[in-house]
Coordinates of C-alpha atoms and ligand atoms in Angstrom, one line a residue:
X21 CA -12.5 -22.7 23.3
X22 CA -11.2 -21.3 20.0
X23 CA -10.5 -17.7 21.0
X24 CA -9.2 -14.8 18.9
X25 CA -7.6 -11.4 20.6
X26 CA -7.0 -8.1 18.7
X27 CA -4.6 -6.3 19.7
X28 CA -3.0 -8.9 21.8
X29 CA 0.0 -8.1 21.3
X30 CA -0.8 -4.8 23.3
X31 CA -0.5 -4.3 27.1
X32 CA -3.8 -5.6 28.0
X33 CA -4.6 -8.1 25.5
X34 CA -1.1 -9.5 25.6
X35 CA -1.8 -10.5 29.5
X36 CA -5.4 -11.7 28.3
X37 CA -4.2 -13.8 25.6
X38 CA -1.6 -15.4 28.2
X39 CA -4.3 -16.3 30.7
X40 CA -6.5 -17.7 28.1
X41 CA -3.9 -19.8 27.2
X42 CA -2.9 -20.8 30.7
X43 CA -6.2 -21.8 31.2
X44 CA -6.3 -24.2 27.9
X45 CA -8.0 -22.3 25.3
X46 CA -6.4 -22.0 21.7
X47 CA -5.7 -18.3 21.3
X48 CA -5.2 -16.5 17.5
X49 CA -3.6 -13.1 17.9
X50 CA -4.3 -10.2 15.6
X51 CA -2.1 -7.3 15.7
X52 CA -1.2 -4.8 13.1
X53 CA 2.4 -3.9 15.9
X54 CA 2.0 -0.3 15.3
X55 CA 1.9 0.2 19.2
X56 CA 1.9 -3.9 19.9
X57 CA 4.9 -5.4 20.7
X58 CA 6.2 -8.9 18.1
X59 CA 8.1 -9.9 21.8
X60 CA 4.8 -10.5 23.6
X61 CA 3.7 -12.7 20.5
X62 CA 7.4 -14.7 20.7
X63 CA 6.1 -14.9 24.7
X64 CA 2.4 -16.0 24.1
X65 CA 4.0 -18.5 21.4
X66 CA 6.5 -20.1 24.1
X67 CA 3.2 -20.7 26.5
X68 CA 0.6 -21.6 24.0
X69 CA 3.0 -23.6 21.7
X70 CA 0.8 -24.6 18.7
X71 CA -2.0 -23.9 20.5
X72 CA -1.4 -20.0 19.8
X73 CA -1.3 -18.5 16.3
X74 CA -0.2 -14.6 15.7
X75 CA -1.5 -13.1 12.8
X76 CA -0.2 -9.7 11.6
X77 CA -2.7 -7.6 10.4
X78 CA -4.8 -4.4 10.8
X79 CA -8.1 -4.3 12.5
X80 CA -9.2 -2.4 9.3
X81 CA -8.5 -5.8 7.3
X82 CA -11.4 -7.6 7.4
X83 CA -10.6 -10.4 4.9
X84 CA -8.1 -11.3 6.9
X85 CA -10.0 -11.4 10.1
X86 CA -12.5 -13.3 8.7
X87 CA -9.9 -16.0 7.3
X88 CA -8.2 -16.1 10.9
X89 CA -11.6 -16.7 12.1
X90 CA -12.7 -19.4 9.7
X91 CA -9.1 -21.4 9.9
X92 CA -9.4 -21.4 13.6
X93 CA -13.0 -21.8 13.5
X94 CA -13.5 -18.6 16.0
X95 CA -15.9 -19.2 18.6
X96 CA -15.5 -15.8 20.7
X97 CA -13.6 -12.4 19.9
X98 CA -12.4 -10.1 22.9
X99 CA -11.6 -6.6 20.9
X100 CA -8.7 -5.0 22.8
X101 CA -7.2 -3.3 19.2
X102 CA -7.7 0.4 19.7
X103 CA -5.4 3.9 19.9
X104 CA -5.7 4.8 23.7
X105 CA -4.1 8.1 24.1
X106 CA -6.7 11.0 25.0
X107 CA -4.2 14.0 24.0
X108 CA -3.4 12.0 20.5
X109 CA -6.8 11.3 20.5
X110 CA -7.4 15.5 20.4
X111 CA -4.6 15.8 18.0
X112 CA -5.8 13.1 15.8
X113 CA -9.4 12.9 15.8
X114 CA -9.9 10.7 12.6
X115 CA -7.1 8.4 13.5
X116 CA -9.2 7.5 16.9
X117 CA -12.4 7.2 15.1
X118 CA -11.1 5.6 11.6
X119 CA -9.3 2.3 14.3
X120 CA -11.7 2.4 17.6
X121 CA -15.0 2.8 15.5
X122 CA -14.3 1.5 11.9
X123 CA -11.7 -0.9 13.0
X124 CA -15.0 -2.4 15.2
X125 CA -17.3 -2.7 12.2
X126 CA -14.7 -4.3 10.3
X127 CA -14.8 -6.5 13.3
X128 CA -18.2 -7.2 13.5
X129 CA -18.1 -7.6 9.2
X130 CA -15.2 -10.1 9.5
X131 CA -17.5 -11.8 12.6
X132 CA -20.9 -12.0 10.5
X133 CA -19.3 -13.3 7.7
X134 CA -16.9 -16.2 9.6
X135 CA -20.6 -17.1 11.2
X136 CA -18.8 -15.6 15.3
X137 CA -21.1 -14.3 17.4
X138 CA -19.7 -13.5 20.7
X139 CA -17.9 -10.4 22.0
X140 CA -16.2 -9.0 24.5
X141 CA -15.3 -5.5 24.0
X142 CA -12.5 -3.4 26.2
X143 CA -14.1 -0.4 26.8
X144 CA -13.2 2.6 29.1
X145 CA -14.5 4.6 32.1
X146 CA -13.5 7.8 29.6
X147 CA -17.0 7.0 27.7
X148 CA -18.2 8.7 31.3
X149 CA -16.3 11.5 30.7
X150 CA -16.5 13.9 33.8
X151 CA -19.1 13.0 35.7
X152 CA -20.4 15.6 38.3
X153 CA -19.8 14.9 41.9
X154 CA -22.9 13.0 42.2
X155 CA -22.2 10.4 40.1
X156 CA -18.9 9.6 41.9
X157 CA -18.2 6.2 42.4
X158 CA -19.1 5.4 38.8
X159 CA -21.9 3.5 38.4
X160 CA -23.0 1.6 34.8
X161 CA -25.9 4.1 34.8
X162 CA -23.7 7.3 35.2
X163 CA -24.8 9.3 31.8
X164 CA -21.7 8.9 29.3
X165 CA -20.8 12.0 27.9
X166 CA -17.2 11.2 26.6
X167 CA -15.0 15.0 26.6
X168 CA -12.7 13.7 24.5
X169 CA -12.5 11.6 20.9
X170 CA -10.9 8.6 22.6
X171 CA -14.0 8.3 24.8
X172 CA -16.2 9.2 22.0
X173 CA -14.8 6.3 19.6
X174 CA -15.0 3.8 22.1
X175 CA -18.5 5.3 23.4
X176 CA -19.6 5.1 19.4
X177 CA -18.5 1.7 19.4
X178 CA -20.7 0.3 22.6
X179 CA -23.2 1.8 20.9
X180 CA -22.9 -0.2 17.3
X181 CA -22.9 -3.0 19.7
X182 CA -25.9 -2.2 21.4
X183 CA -27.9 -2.1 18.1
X184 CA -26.4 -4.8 16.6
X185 CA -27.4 -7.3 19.6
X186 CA -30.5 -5.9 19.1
X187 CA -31.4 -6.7 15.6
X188 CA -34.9 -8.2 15.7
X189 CA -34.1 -9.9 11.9
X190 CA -30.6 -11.5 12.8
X191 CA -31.4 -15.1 12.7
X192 CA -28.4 -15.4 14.9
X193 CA -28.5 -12.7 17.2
X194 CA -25.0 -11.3 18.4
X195 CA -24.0 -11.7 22.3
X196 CA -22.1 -8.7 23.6
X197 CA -20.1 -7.7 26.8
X198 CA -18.3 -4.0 27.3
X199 CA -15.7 -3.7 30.3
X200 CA -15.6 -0.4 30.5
X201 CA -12.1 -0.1 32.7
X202 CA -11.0 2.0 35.0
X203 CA -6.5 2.6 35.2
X204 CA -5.2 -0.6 34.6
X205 CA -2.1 -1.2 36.4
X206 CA 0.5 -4.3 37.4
X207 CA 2.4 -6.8 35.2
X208 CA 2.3 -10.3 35.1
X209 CA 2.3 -11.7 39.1
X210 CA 5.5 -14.0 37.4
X211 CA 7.4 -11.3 35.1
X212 CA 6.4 -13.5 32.0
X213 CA 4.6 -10.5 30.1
X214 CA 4.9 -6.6 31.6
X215 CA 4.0 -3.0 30.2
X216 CA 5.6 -0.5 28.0
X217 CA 4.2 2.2 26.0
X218 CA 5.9 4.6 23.4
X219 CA 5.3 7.2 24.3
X220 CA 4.4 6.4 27.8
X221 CA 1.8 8.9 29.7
X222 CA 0.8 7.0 32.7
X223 CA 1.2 7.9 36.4
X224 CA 2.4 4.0 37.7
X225 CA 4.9 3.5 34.6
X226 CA 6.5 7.1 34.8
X227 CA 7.1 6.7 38.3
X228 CA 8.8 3.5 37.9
X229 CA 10.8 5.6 35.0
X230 CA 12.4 7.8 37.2
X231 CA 12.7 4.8 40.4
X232 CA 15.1 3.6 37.6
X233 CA 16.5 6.7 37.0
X234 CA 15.7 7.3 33.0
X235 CA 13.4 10.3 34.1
X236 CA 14.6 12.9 36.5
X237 CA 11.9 13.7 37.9
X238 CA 7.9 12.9 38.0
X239 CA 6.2 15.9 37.2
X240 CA 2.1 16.1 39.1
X241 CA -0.1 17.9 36.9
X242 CA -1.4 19.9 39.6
X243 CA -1.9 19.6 43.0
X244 CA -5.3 22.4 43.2
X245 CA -8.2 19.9 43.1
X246 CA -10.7 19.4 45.3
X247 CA -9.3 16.0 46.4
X248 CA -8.3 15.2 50.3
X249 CA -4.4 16.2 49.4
X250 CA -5.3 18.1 46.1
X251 CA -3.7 16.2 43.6
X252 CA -5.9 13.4 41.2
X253 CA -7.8 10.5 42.4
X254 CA -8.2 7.6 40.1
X255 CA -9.3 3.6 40.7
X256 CA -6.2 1.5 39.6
X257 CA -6.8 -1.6 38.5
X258 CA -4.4 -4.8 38.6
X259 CA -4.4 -6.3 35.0
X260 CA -4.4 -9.6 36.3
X261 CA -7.6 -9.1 37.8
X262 CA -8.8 -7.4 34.5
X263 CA -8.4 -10.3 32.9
X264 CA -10.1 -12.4 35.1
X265 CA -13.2 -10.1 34.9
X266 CA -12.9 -10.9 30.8
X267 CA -13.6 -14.4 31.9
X268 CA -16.3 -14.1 34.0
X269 CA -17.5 -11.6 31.5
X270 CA -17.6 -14.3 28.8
X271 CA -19.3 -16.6 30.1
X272 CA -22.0 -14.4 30.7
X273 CA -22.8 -14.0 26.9
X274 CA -26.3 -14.7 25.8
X275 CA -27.2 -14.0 22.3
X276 CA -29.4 -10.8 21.9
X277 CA -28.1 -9.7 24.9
X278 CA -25.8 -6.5 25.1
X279 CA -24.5 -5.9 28.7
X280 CA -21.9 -4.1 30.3
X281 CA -19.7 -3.4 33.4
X282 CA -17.3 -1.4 35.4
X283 CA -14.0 -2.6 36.0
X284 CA -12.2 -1.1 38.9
X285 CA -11.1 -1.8 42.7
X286 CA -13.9 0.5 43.9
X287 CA -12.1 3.1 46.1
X288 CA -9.3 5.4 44.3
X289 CA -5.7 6.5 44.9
X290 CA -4.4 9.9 44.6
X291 CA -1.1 11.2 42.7
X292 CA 0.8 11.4 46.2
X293 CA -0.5 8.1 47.2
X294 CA 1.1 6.5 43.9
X295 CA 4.2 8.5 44.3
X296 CA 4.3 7.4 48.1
X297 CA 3.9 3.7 47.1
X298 CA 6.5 3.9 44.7
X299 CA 8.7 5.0 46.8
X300 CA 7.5 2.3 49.6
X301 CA 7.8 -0.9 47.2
X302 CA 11.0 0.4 45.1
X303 CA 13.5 2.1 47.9
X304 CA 14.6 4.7 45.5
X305 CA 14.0 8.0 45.3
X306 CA 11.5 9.6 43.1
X307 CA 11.8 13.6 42.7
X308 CA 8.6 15.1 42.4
X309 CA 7.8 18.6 40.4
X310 CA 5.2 20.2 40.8
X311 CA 3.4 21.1 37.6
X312 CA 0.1 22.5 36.2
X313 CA -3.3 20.8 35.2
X314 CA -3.1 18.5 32.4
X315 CA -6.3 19.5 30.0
X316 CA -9.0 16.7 30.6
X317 CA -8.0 15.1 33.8
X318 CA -11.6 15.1 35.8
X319 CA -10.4 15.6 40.1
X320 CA -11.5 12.3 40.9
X321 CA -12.7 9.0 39.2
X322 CA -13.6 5.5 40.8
X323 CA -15.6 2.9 40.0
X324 CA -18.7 1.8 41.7
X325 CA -17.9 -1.8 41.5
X326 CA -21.0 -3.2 42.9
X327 CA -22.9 -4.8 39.6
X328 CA -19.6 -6.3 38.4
X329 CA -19.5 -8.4 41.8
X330 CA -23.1 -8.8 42.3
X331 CA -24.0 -10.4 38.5
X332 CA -20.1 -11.9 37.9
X333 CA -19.2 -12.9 41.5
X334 CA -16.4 -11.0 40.6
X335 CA -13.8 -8.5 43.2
X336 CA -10.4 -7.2 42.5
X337 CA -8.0 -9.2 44.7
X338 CA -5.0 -6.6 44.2
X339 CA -6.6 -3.8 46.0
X340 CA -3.3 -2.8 47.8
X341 CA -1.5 -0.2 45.7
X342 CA 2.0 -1.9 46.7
X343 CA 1.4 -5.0 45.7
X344 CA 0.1 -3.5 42.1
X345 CA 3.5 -1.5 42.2
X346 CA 5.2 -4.4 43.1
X347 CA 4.2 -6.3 40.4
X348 CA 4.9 -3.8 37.4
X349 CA 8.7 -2.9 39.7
X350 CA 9.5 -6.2 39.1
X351 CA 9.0 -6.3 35.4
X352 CA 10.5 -2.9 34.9
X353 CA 13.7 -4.1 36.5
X354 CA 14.4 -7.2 34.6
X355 CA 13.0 -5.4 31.5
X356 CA 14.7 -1.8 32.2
X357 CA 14.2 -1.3 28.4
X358 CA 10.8 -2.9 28.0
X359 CA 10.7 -5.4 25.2
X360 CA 13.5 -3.7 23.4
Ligands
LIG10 N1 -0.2 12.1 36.2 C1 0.7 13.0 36.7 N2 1.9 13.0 36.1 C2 2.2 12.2 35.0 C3 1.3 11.3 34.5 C4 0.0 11.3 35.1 O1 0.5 13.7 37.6 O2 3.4 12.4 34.5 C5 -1.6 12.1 36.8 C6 -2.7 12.4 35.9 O3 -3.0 13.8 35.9 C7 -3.9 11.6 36.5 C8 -3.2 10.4 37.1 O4 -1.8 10.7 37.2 O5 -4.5 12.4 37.5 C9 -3.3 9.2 36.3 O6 -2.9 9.5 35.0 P1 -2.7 8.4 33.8 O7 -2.2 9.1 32.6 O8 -1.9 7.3 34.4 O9 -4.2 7.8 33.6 P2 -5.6 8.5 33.2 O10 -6.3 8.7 34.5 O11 -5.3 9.8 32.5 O12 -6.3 7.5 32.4

């Protein structure tokens, strides 16, 4: 299939584009490298050879979308291009909304135009917000009521989706699929493709930081929640298996059809348990301090991962923390400086 990824050159759409190309498909990048990464395009190009294309543009372009689409002749779209930090997100409201919610009209403009009408959008367990202790696990049907403007954009986006599959006068009706994913963790199982963030905020990355020894120290932002050790429970999710949910996903399109699923292992880790792992699968040491609350980090989130395996057969098969760990250790120490 002719396949084109935004924002593949990104942490999550770089290991997407790599297993679409491992499994045969012809893959056109779009990436505008503000926070993607021209390495993992040189990486996707060594794999794919010519049957991978890069194209460096903004999501915002939609000229250029819609040529990419029309030259490769498009045939489905997974929209990972976003901003993704919830404190930027706070700081810069109309940055979020002007690339998560305008960048995925453009999208959808470039789409209807190049005549492509099949999506798969990378969406977040933040549209959830914090969800009251009822609602824990996370099920599809847990109200979403984002706190935050990252949540909101990509919230506002599923919801341009929604109405857009269900256009009643579309001659040819769009099919659409949200993941809406929980932490995504884990490189590449073989070290070809690996994370790294600037500025990097995440618990699993950060700890491998200071295993390495460019941080001193993890700080815990808090350890006074109402969790079994007190410090944050979250569901991480190997990337690997991420991606493979995208494929199950995709073939699950039917046009006029909007539907969408959790992501996630189904039962969640907390800070310590991350921080003991780390320790476990790397041998070093990792000084701990203990800090306050971060602003916006709900006690505990996991997914209730039972729709995702019922309707997509699908089921994490990294659900032991070490082996995710393991995965992302070995990438960090071949790539101590990321992709620099
Ligand atoms: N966390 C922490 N110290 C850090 C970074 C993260 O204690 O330096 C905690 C954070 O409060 C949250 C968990 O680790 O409970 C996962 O945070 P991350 O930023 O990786 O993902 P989030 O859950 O915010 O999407």
């Amino acid at each position: 299939m002719q396949i084109l990824v935004t924002g593949g050159c990104g942490f999550i759409g770089s290991h997407a584009a790599l297993r679409l190309l491992d499994e045969g498909h012809s893959v056109t990048v779009v990436d505008n490298l503000f926070r993607g990464h021209r390495a993992a395009a040189d990486r996707l190009s060594e794999v794919g050879g010519a049957r991978f294309r890069f194209v460096e543009a903004d999501i915002l372009d939609t000229a250029t979308l819609a040529r990419a689409m029309r030259e490769q002749g498009t045939e489905l779209v997974v929209h990972f291009a976003a901003l993704a930090y919830v404190g930027e997100s706070v700081e810069k409201p109309r940055d979020y909304f002007r690339t998560n919610t305008a960048g995925g009209l453009s999208l959808l403009d470039a789409m209807s135009s190049a005549g492509v009408r099949r999506i798969v959008f990378s969406s977040t367990c933040a549209t959830y917000g914090e969800p009251e202790e009822r609602f824990i696990p996370i099920a599809e049907s847990t109200p979403q009521q984002p706190i935050n403007p990252y949540g909101r954009s990509k919230l506002q986006f599923e919801e341009i989706l929604r109405a857009e599959v269900g256009n009643p006068k579309d001659p040819s009706p769009l099919a659409a699929v949200a993941l809406r994913y929980f932490n995504v963790a884990g490189c590449d199982p073989d070290g070809r493709l690996g994370e790294d963030h600037r500025p990097e905020t995440h618990l699993i990355p950060i700890c491998l930081e200071v295993a390495l020894g460019k941080r001193p120290h993890l700080t815990i932002f808090g350890d006074d929640y109402a969790t079994p050790d007190g410090t944050c429970v979250r569901d991480y999710v190997h990337v690997t298996d991420l991606v493979d949910a995208h494929i199950a996903a995709f073939r699950q399109l039917e046009p006029g059809v909007y539907k969408r699923w959790n992501v996630g292992i189904g039962r969640g880790y907390s800070v310590r348990e991350v921080v003991e792992s780390v320790r476990r699968v790397t041998g070093r040491p990792l000084p701990v301090v203990m800090g306050t609350r971060r602003a916006g980090d709900p006690a505990t989130l996991y997914a209730d991962a039972s729709a995702i395996r019922r309707d997509l057969g699908w089921q994490a098969r990294f659900t032991d923390l070490d082996e995710i760990v393991a995965t992302a250790w070995r990438w960090y120490q071949a790539h101590p400086n990321g992709y620099r």
